[in-house]
Coordinates of C-alpha atoms and ligand atoms in Angstrom, one line a residue:
X120 CA -7.4 -21.3 -14.2
X121 CA -6.2 -22.4 -10.8
X122 CA -7.0 -20.4 -7.7
X123 CA -8.9 -17.2 -7.0
X124 CA -12.1 -16.4 -5.2
X125 CA -14.0 -19.4 -6.6
X126 CA -11.5 -21.9 -5.4
X127 CA -12.6 -25.0 -3.6
X128 CA -13.2 -24.8 0.1
X129 CA -10.1 -26.8 0.8
X130 CA -7.8 -24.4 -1.0
X131 CA -9.4 -21.4 0.7
X132 CA -9.0 -23.0 4.1
X133 CA -5.4 -23.9 3.5
X134 CA -4.6 -20.5 2.2
X135 CA -6.1 -18.7 5.2
X136 CA -4.5 -21.1 7.6
X137 CA -1.1 -20.7 6.0
X138 CA -1.3 -17.0 5.7
X139 CA -2.2 -16.5 9.3
X140 CA 0.8 -18.6 10.2
X141 CA -0.2 -19.7 13.6
X142 CA 2.5 -20.5 16.1
X143 CA 2.2 -24.3 15.9
X144 CA -0.1 -26.7 14.1
X145 CA -1.5 -28.1 17.3
X146 CA -2.0 -24.7 18.9
X147 CA -3.3 -23.2 15.7
X148 CA -6.2 -25.5 15.1
X149 CA -8.4 -24.5 18.1
X150 CA -7.9 -20.8 17.1
X151 CA -8.7 -21.6 13.6
X152 CA -11.8 -23.5 14.7
X153 CA -13.0 -20.6 16.7
X154 CA -12.7 -18.3 13.7
X155 CA -14.4 -20.6 11.3
X156 CA -17.1 -21.6 13.8
X157 CA -18.5 -18.1 13.5
X158 CA -19.0 -18.4 9.8
X159 CA -19.0 -22.1 8.8
X160 CA -19.9 -24.4 11.6
X161 CA -21.0 -27.3 9.4
X162 CA -17.6 -27.7 7.8
X163 CA -15.6 -27.8 11.0
X164 CA -14.8 -31.5 11.2
X165 CA -13.7 -31.7 7.6
X166 CA -11.5 -28.6 8.0
X167 CA -9.8 -29.9 11.0
X168 CA -9.0 -33.2 9.4
X169 CA -7.6 -31.5 6.3
X170 CA -5.5 -29.2 8.3
X171 CA -4.1 -32.0 10.4
X172 CA -3.3 -34.3 7.6
X173 CA -1.6 -31.9 5.2
X174 CA 2.1 -32.3 5.3
X175 CA 2.6 -28.9 3.7
X176 CA 0.7 -27.3 6.6
X177 CA 2.6 -29.1 9.3
X178 CA 5.9 -28.1 7.8
X179 CA 4.8 -24.6 7.2
X180 CA 3.7 -24.0 10.7
X181 CA 7.0 -25.1 12.2
X182 CA 8.2 -21.5 12.0
X183 CA 5.4 -19.0 11.4
X184 CA 6.0 -15.7 9.7
X185 CA 5.4 -12.6 11.8
X186 CA 4.4 -10.3 8.9
X187 CA 4.6 -7.1 11.0
X188 CA 8.0 -8.0 12.2
X189 CA 9.1 -8.9 8.7
X190 CA 7.8 -5.6 7.3
X191 CA 9.8 -3.7 10.0
X192 CA 12.9 -5.6 9.2
X193 CA 12.4 -5.0 5.4
X194 CA 11.9 -1.3 6.0
X195 CA 15.2 -1.1 7.9
X196 CA 17.0 -3.1 5.3
X197 CA 15.7 -1.0 2.5
X198 CA 16.7 2.1 4.3
X199 CA 20.3 0.7 4.5
X200 CA 20.3 -0.4 0.9
X201 CA 19.2 3.1 -0.3
X202 CA 22.3 4.5 1.6
X203 CA 24.5 2.5 -0.6
X204 CA 24.8 5.0 -3.4
X205 CA 24.8 3.1 -6.7
X206 CA 24.3 6.1 -9.0
X207 CA 25.0 5.1 -12.6
X208 CA 27.3 6.3 -14.3
X209 CA 29.9 4.7 -12.0
X210 CA 27.3 2.3 -10.5
X211 CA 29.6 1.0 -7.7
X212 CA 27.3 -2.0 -7.4
X213 CA 30.0 -3.9 -5.6
X214 CA 29.1 -2.2 -2.4
X215 CA 25.4 -3.1 -2.9
X216 CA 26.4 -6.7 -3.6
X217 CA 28.4 -6.8 -0.4
X218 CA 25.4 -5.4 1.4
X219 CA 23.2 -8.2 0.1
X220 CA 25.8 -10.9 0.7
X221 CA 26.1 -9.8 4.4
X222 CA 22.4 -10.2 4.8
X223 CA 22.2 -13.7 3.2
X224 CA 25.3 -14.9 5.1
X225 CA 23.5 -14.3 8.4
X226 CA 20.6 -16.4 7.1
X227 CA 22.8 -19.2 5.9
X228 CA 21.8 -18.8 2.2
X229 CA 24.6 -19.4 -0.3
X230 CA 25.5 -16.4 -2.4
X231 CA 28.2 -15.1 -4.7
X232 CA 29.6 -11.7 -5.8
X233 CA 30.4 -12.1 -9.6
X234 CA 31.9 -10.4 -12.6
X235 CA 33.9 -7.8 -10.7
X236 CA 36.8 -8.0 -13.3
X237 CA 34.6 -8.0 -16.3
X238 CA 32.3 -5.0 -15.4
X239 CA 33.9 -1.6 -16.0
X240 CA 35.0 0.7 -14.4
X241 CA 36.2 -0.8 -11.1
X242 CA 33.8 -1.2 -8.2
X243 CA 31.1 -3.0 -10.2
X244 CA 29.6 -6.4 -9.7
X245 CA 26.7 -8.8 -10.2
X246 CA 25.2 -10.8 -7.4
X247 CA 23.8 -14.3 -7.3
X248 CA 22.1 -16.4 -4.6
X249 CA 20.1 -19.6 -4.5
X250 CA 17.7 -21.2 -2.0
X251 CA 17.4 -24.9 -2.8
X252 CA 14.1 -26.7 -3.3
X253 CA 13.6 -30.4 -3.7
X254 CA 14.5 -30.2 -7.4
X255 CA 11.2 -31.7 -8.6
X256 CA 10.4 -28.6 -10.7
X257 CA 12.6 -26.0 -12.4
X258 CA 13.9 -22.9 -10.7
X259 CA 12.3 -19.4 -10.5
X260 CA 14.6 -16.4 -10.5
X261 CA 13.9 -13.0 -8.8
X262 CA 15.9 -10.3 -10.5
X263 CA 16.6 -6.7 -9.7
X264 CA 19.1 -4.1 -10.8
X265 CA 21.3 -2.6 -8.1
X266 CA 22.1 0.7 -9.9
X267 CA 20.0 3.8 -9.8
X268 CA 19.8 7.0 -11.9
X269 CA 21.3 10.2 -10.6
X270 CA 19.4 12.4 -8.2
X271 CA 19.8 16.2 -8.3
X272 CA 19.9 17.4 -4.6
X273 CA 18.5 20.8 -5.7
X274 CA 15.2 19.3 -6.7
X275 CA 14.7 16.9 -3.7
X276 CA 13.2 17.9 -0.4
X277 CA 15.0 15.0 1.4
X278 CA 18.5 13.6 1.0
X279 CA 18.2 11.1 -1.8
X280 CA 20.7 8.7 -0.1
X281 CA 19.8 9.0 3.5
X282 CA 17.2 6.2 3.4
X283 CA 14.9 8.3 5.5
X284 CA 11.9 6.6 7.0
X285 CA 9.2 9.2 7.7
X286 CA 5.5 9.8 7.1
X287 CA 4.9 6.1 6.7
X288 CA 7.4 5.7 3.8
X289 CA 11.0 5.0 2.9
X290 CA 12.5 7.8 0.9
X291 CA 15.4 7.9 -1.5
X292 CA 16.7 7.2 -5.0
X293 CA 15.8 3.7 -6.0
X294 CA 12.8 3.1 -3.8
X295 CA 10.6 2.7 -6.8
X296 CA 13.2 1.8 -9.4
X297 CA 14.0 -0.7 -8.1
X298 CA 15.7 -1.3 -4.8
X299 CA 12.4 -1.8 -2.8
X300 CA 11.4 -4.6 -5.2
X301 CA 14.9 -6.1 -4.8
X302 CA 14.7 -6.0 -1.0
X303 CA 11.2 -7.4 -1.0
X304 CA 12.4 -10.3 -3.2
X305 CA 15.3 -10.9 -0.8
X306 CA 13.2 -10.8 2.3
X307 CA 10.6 -13.0 0.8
X308 CA 13.3 -15.6 0.0
X309 CA 14.5 -15.3 3.6
X310 CA 11.0 -15.6 5.0
X311 CA 10.5 -18.8 3.0
X312 CA 13.7 -20.2 4.3
X313 CA 12.9 -19.3 7.9
X314 CA 9.3 -20.6 7.7
X315 CA 10.4 -23.9 6.2
X316 CA 8.0 -23.6 3.3
X317 CA 8.5 -26.7 1.2
X318 CA 9.9 -25.8 -2.2
X319 CA 9.7 -27.8 -5.4
X320 CA 11.6 -25.1 -7.3
X321 CA 14.9 -23.5 -6.3
X322 CA 14.6 -19.8 -5.8
X323 CA 17.4 -17.9 -7.5
X324 CA 18.1 -14.3 -6.5
X325 CA 20.1 -12.0 -8.9
X326 CA 21.2 -8.4 -8.5
X327 CA 22.5 -6.9 -11.8
X328 CA 24.7 -3.9 -12.4
X329 CA 24.2 -1.2 -15.0
X330 CA 20.5 -1.7 -16.0
X331 CA 20.0 2.1 -16.2
X332 CA 22.8 2.7 -18.8
X333 CA 24.3 -0.1 -20.9
X334 CA 22.7 -3.2 -19.3
X335 CA 26.2 -4.7 -19.2
X336 CA 25.4 -6.4 -15.9
X337 CA 22.7 -8.7 -17.3
X338 CA 24.6 -9.2 -20.5
X339 CA 27.8 -10.2 -18.8
X340 CA 25.9 -12.4 -16.3
X341 CA 24.1 -14.3 -19.1
X342 CA 27.3 -14.7 -21.1
X343 CA 29.5 -15.9 -18.3
X344 CA 27.1 -17.9 -16.1
X345 CA 24.7 -19.9 -18.3
X346 CA 25.3 -22.8 -15.9
X347 CA 23.6 -20.8 -13.1
X348 CA 20.6 -20.2 -15.3
X349 CA 20.2 -23.5 -17.1
X350 CA 17.5 -24.9 -14.8
X351 CA 15.6 -21.6 -14.5
X352 CA 12.1 -21.8 -16.0
X353 CA 10.7 -18.5 -14.8
X354 CA 12.0 -15.0 -14.0
X355 CA 10.4 -12.0 -12.4
X356 CA 11.7 -8.5 -12.4
X357 CA 10.5 -4.9 -13.0
X358 CA 8.2 -4.0 -15.9
X359 CA 4.8 -5.2 -14.7
X360 CA 2.6 -2.1 -14.6
X361 CA -0.1 -2.3 -11.9
X362 CA -2.4 0.6 -12.6
X363 CA -3.7 2.5 -9.6
X364 CA -5.7 5.7 -10.0
X365 CA -6.9 7.7 -7.0
X366 CA -6.6 4.8 -4.7
X367 CA -8.5 2.5 -7.1
X368 CA -6.8 -0.5 -8.7
X369 CA -7.5 -0.6 -12.4
X370 CA -5.6 -3.8 -13.0
X371 CA -2.6 -5.9 -12.0
X372 CA -0.2 -5.8 -14.9
X373 CA 2.1 -8.7 -15.8
X374 CA 4.7 -7.6 -18.3
X375 CA 5.0 -10.4 -20.9
X376 CA 6.5 -8.1 -23.6
X377 CA 8.4 -4.9 -24.2
X378 CA 9.4 -2.8 -27.0
X379 CA 12.9 -2.7 -28.4
X380 CA 15.0 0.5 -28.4
X381 CA 16.5 1.0 -31.9
X382 CA 18.0 4.5 -31.8
X383 CA 19.4 5.9 -35.0
X384 CA 21.9 8.8 -35.7
X385 CA 21.5 10.4 -39.1
X386 CA 24.2 12.4 -40.8
X387 CA 24.6 14.2 -44.1
X388 CA 28.0 15.5 -45.1
X389 CA 28.3 18.9 -47.0
X390 CA 30.9 21.5 -47.9
X391 CA 31.3 24.4 -45.5
X392 CA 31.1 27.9 -46.9
X393 CA 29.8 31.4 -46.4
X394 CA 26.0 31.3 -46.1
X395 CA 25.7 34.6 -48.1
X396 CA 26.1 32.5 -51.2
X397 CA 23.8 29.4 -51.1
X398 CA 25.1 26.2 -52.6
X399 CA 23.7 22.8 -53.4
X400 CA 26.3 21.3 -51.0
X401 CA 24.6 22.6 -47.8
X402 CA 23.8 19.4 -45.8
X403 CA 21.0 21.0 -43.7
X404 CA 18.1 21.1 -46.3
X405 CA 19.0 17.6 -47.4
X406 CA 18.7 16.3 -43.9
X407 CA 15.6 18.3 -43.3
X408 CA 14.0 16.8 -46.4
X409 CA 14.8 13.3 -45.1
X410 CA 13.4 14.0 -41.7
X411 CA 10.3 15.4 -43.2
X412 CA 9.7 12.1 -45.0
X413 CA 10.3 10.1 -41.9
X414 CA 8.1 12.4 -39.8
X415 CA 5.2 12.0 -42.2
X416 CA 5.5 8.2 -42.4
X417 CA 2.8 6.3 -40.5
X418 CA 4.0 3.0 -39.3
X419 CA 1.5 0.2 -39.8
X420 CA -0.6 -1.0 -36.9
X421 CA 0.1 -4.5 -35.6
X422 CA -1.5 -6.3 -32.7
X423 CA 0.7 -8.7 -30.7
X424 CA -0.7 -11.5 -28.6
X425 CA -0.1 -9.9 -25.2
X426 CA -1.5 -6.5 -26.4
X427 CA -4.6 -8.3 -27.8
X428 CA -5.2 -9.9 -24.4
X429 CA -4.6 -6.5 -22.7
X430 CA -7.3 -4.8 -24.7
X431 CA -9.7 -7.7 -24.4
X432 CA -9.2 -7.7 -20.6
X433 CA -9.7 -4.0 -20.0
X434 CA -12.7 -3.8 -22.4
X435 CA -15.1 -4.5 -19.6
X436 CA -14.2 -1.3 -17.9
X437 CA -15.6 0.8 -20.8
X438 CA -19.1 1.5 -21.9
X439 CA -20.4 0.5 -25.3
X440 CA -19.5 1.0 -28.1
X441 CA -15.9 1.3 -26.8
X442 CA -16.2 -2.0 -25.0
X443 CA -16.9 -3.7 -28.3
X444 CA -14.0 -2.0 -30.1
X445 CA -11.5 -3.1 -27.4
X446 CA -12.9 -6.6 -27.0
X447 CA -11.7 -7.4 -30.5
X448 CA -9.1 -4.7 -31.0
X449 CA -8.0 -6.1 -34.4
X450 CA -11.6 -5.6 -35.7
X451 CA -12.0 -2.4 -33.8
X452 CA -9.0 -0.9 -35.6
X453 CA -10.8 -1.4 -39.0
X454 CA -13.5 1.0 -37.9
X455 CA -12.4 4.6 -38.6
X456 CA -14.1 6.0 -35.6
X457 CA -12.8 3.4 -33.2
X458 CA -9.3 3.6 -34.7
X459 CA -9.2 7.4 -34.2
X460 CA -10.3 7.0 -30.6
X461 CA -7.9 4.1 -29.8
X462 CA -4.9 5.9 -31.3
X463 CA -5.6 9.1 -29.6
X464 CA -4.2 7.5 -26.4
X465 CA -0.4 7.9 -26.6
X466 CA 0.2 4.6 -24.7
X467 CA -2.2 2.6 -26.8
X468 CA -0.8 4.1 -30.0
X469 CA 2.7 3.1 -28.8
X470 CA 1.9 -0.5 -28.1
X471 CA 0.1 -1.0 -31.5
X472 CA 2.9 0.0 -33.8
X473 CA 6.6 0.7 -34.2
X474 CA 7.1 4.3 -33.2
X475 CA 9.5 7.0 -34.5
X476 CA 10.2 10.2 -32.6
X477 CA 12.5 12.8 -34.2
X478 CA 14.4 14.2 -31.2
X479 CA 17.9 15.6 -31.7
X480 CA 18.9 18.0 -34.5
X481 CA 22.3 19.7 -35.2
X482 CA 23.3 21.9 -38.1
X483 CA 25.6 25.0 -38.0
X484 CA 26.4 26.7 -34.8
X485 CA 26.6 30.1 -36.7
X486 CA 23.8 31.6 -38.7
X487 CA 26.2 32.7 -41.5
X488 CA 28.1 29.4 -41.9
X489 CA 27.0 26.5 -44.1
X490 CA 28.2 23.5 -41.9
X491 CA 30.3 20.5 -42.9
X492 CA 27.8 18.2 -41.5
X493 CA 24.1 18.1 -40.3
X494 CA 22.9 15.4 -38.0
X495 CA 19.8 14.2 -36.3
X496 CA 18.8 11.6 -33.6
X497 CA 15.7 9.4 -33.9
X498 CA 14.2 7.4 -31.1
X499 CA 12.7 4.3 -32.6
X500 CA 10.9 1.7 -30.5
X501 CA 10.1 -1.6 -32.2
X502 CA 7.4 -4.1 -31.4
X503 CA 8.9 -7.4 -30.2
X504 CA 8.3 -9.3 -33.5
X505 CA 9.7 -6.6 -35.8
X506 CA 13.1 -7.3 -37.4
X507 CA 15.4 -4.3 -36.9
X508 CA 17.3 -4.8 -40.2
X509 CA 14.1 -4.9 -42.2
X510 CA 12.8 -1.8 -40.4
X511 CA 16.0 0.1 -41.2
X512 CA 15.9 -1.0 -44.8
X513 CA 12.3 0.3 -45.0
X514 CA 13.3 3.6 -43.5
X515 CA 16.1 4.0 -46.0
X516 CA 13.7 3.4 -48.8
X517 CA 11.4 6.1 -47.5
X518 CA 14.2 8.6 -47.3
X519 CA 15.4 7.5 -50.7
X520 CA 18.7 9.5 -50.5
X521 CA 22.0 7.8 -50.3
X522 CA 23.6 11.0 -48.9
X523 CA 21.8 10.3 -45.6
X524 CA 23.8 7.9 -43.5
X525 CA 22.2 5.9 -40.7
X526 CA 24.1 4.7 -37.7
X527 CA 22.6 2.4 -35.0
X528 CA 23.5 3.9 -31.7
X529 CA 22.7 0.9 -29.5
X530 CA 22.2 -2.6 -30.8
X531 CA 18.6 -3.6 -30.0
X532 CA 18.2 -6.1 -27.3
X533 CA 16.7 -9.5 -28.2
X534 CA 12.9 -9.5 -28.7
X535 CA 10.8 -10.0 -25.6
X536 CA 7.5 -11.8 -25.8
X537 CA 6.7 -14.5 -23.1
X538 CA 3.9 -17.0 -23.2
X539 CA 0.8 -16.3 -21.0
X540 CA -0.5 -19.8 -20.3
X541 CA 2.0 -20.7 -17.6
X542 CA 2.0 -21.9 -14.0
X543 CA 3.6 -18.6 -13.0
X544 CA 0.9 -16.5 -14.7
X545 CA -1.7 -18.6 -13.0
X546 CA 0.0 -18.1 -9.6
X547 CA 0.1 -14.4 -10.1
X548 CA -3.6 -14.4 -11.1
X549 CA -4.5 -16.4 -8.0
X550 CA -2.5 -14.2 -5.6
X551 CA -3.9 -11.1 -7.2
X552 CA -7.5 -12.1 -7.1
X553 CA -7.2 -13.2 -3.5
X554 CA -6.4 -9.5 -2.7
X555 CA -8.8 -7.9 -5.1
X556 CA -11.5 -10.5 -6.0
X557 CA -12.7 -8.8 -9.2
X558 CA -9.2 -7.6 -10.3
X559 CA -8.2 -7.7 -13.8
X560 CA -4.8 -9.4 -14.3
X561 CA -3.6 -8.4 -17.7
X562 CA -0.6 -7.9 -19.9
X563 CA 0.2 -4.3 -20.8
X564 CA 3.3 -4.0 -23.0
X565 CA 6.1 -1.9 -21.7
X566 CA 7.2 0.9 -24.0
X567 CA 10.5 1.3 -22.1
X568 CA 13.3 -1.2 -21.8
X569 CA 14.4 -3.6 -19.0
X570 CA 17.0 -6.4 -18.6
X571 CA 14.3 -9.0 -19.4
X572 CA 15.2 -9.6 -23.1
X573 CA 18.7 -10.6 -22.1
X574 CA 17.4 -13.5 -20.0
X575 CA 14.5 -14.3 -22.4
X576 CA 17.2 -15.1 -25.0
X577 CA 18.1 -18.2 -23.0
X578 CA 14.5 -19.4 -23.2
X579 CA 13.6 -18.3 -19.7
X580 CA 9.9 -17.1 -19.4
X581 CA 10.4 -13.6 -18.0
X582 CA 7.6 -11.5 -16.5
X583 CA 7.5 -8.0 -15.3
X584 CA 6.0 -8.2 -11.9
X585 CA 5.3 -5.2 -9.6
X586 CA 4.7 -6.3 -6.0
X587 CA 3.4 -2.9 -5.1
X588 CA 0.3 -0.8 -5.8
X589 CA 1.7 2.6 -6.4
X590 CA -0.5 5.5 -7.5
X591 CA 0.0 6.3 -11.1
X592 CA 0.7 10.0 -10.2
X593 CA 3.4 9.0 -7.7
X594 CA 5.0 6.6 -10.2
X595 CA 5.1 9.3 -12.8
X596 CA 6.7 11.7 -10.4
X597 CA 9.1 9.5 -8.5
X598 CA 10.5 7.1 -11.1
X599 CA 13.7 8.8 -12.3
X600 CA 12.2 12.0 -10.7
X601 CA 12.2 13.8 -7.4
X602 CA 11.3 12.6 -3.8
X603 CA 11.1 9.0 -4.9
X604 CA 9.5 7.0 -2.0
X605 CA 7.6 3.8 -1.2
X606 CA 5.1 3.5 1.6
X607 CA 5.5 1.0 4.4
X608 CA 2.0 -0.3 3.6
X609 CA 3.2 -1.1 0.1
X610 CA 6.2 -3.0 1.4
X611 CA 4.0 -5.0 3.7
X612 CA 1.7 -5.7 0.7
X613 CA 4.6 -6.6 -1.5
X614 CA 6.1 -9.1 0.9
X615 CA 2.9 -11.2 1.3
X616 CA 2.0 -10.8 -2.4
X617 CA 5.4 -12.1 -3.6
X618 CA 5.4 -14.8 -0.9
X619 CA 2.0 -16.0 -2.2
X620 CA 3.0 -16.0 -5.8
X621 CA 6.1 -18.0 -5.0
X622 CA 4.0 -20.4 -2.9
X623 CA 1.4 -20.9 -5.6
X624 CA 4.0 -21.6 -8.3
X625 CA 5.4 -24.5 -6.4
Ligands
LIG134 ZN1 14.5 -0.1 -13.2

């Protein structure tokens, strides 16, 4: 693997030099000399000659990045972006797209507001921009969704759409999911342009409408603009899953796969009558019998490639014998004791099998009336390589009652499983380990849904990438919850981290 703490001296030196972004190459070298001379005097001559002869360095240092200033600018921009209320339903992402376009116009980066006629109702849009590289490698896309879920003012202590900056954080709906990531992507692209970093890959920036409801933004974008995506090799968006507990990083998570939502609505028809005289045409017991069979059914365990790597990676953080069980999770699951322990974790259980949760249930609204219909809702989440039709057929066989009708509520998105041995994965590993030398960089599966499958369908390698280190407790509370916020420290971290990933993937 390329990069990381054991890199060659040359790479480490280049990295530090670039990251520090001295004012000019000629002015930078003496300062660099001074710093290095304290720790590595013998290597000075070599270092200086490398620094002077690298074309990448001389181009880079033409316009250095002032990270503190960039962070302040990003905080202000995010505050403004939060004020653009894109609550979905409605969405009104057109306003958000105009906001982004205004920023990029100032920077001289080409951008377009798209799909305003196709996205319903009025006031919706997708957004697209591109920063050109030299074209020697394929493009990389940074994608975020511009819409947010509703915020209930009664349960917030700050105005969810004021974009307040206080107590070292930006507050408001969308700061975690996912306007901060979008603005960090935008500002990283702008920083790259300003700094003159040489690009082998174009950087594509996309803002989608409607991720939180029907995903129509990404679906329409992919249908209508395959030309804008045809040279895109990699895509990064939400769905990574960096795990931070009590200030300690457990791992950097790169999302290479996610489960597929496959919701079912079940109905049984009956004949309404007075409940004082029971009949065989009451739909309620029939539905309950079907649900009982489904509820008792245990879906088989199945280990996908990304999940296998995830368990293998995190094994080292557990004592024996658990370490051994996770190191080879397929084998571990054959051991009854190990299996019981692994499946007792609700997240681990959910990434090792297709899951079924019985959730909604409707019968009669009066105790003394046998209803005309009974119905139920089932939340099914499929592993990426499960065929939905086959799964549904299997479910019908288990129920074994033709009176029970199944309706698929939302067509499942295409399956998402991206390869791991890629330049982008290696770039993320390198940037991560520079920040946390012993960090695990692993591939947890997302049990929720994102827009990634829609892009993956085109063959684009799509990763969930979180540029922040957010406490697990804050993530749980803020995402779709109350008092959502992101710290300024996290924004500063995210800018440099994203910048480095984009630099290393060139
Ligand atoms: Zn989101």
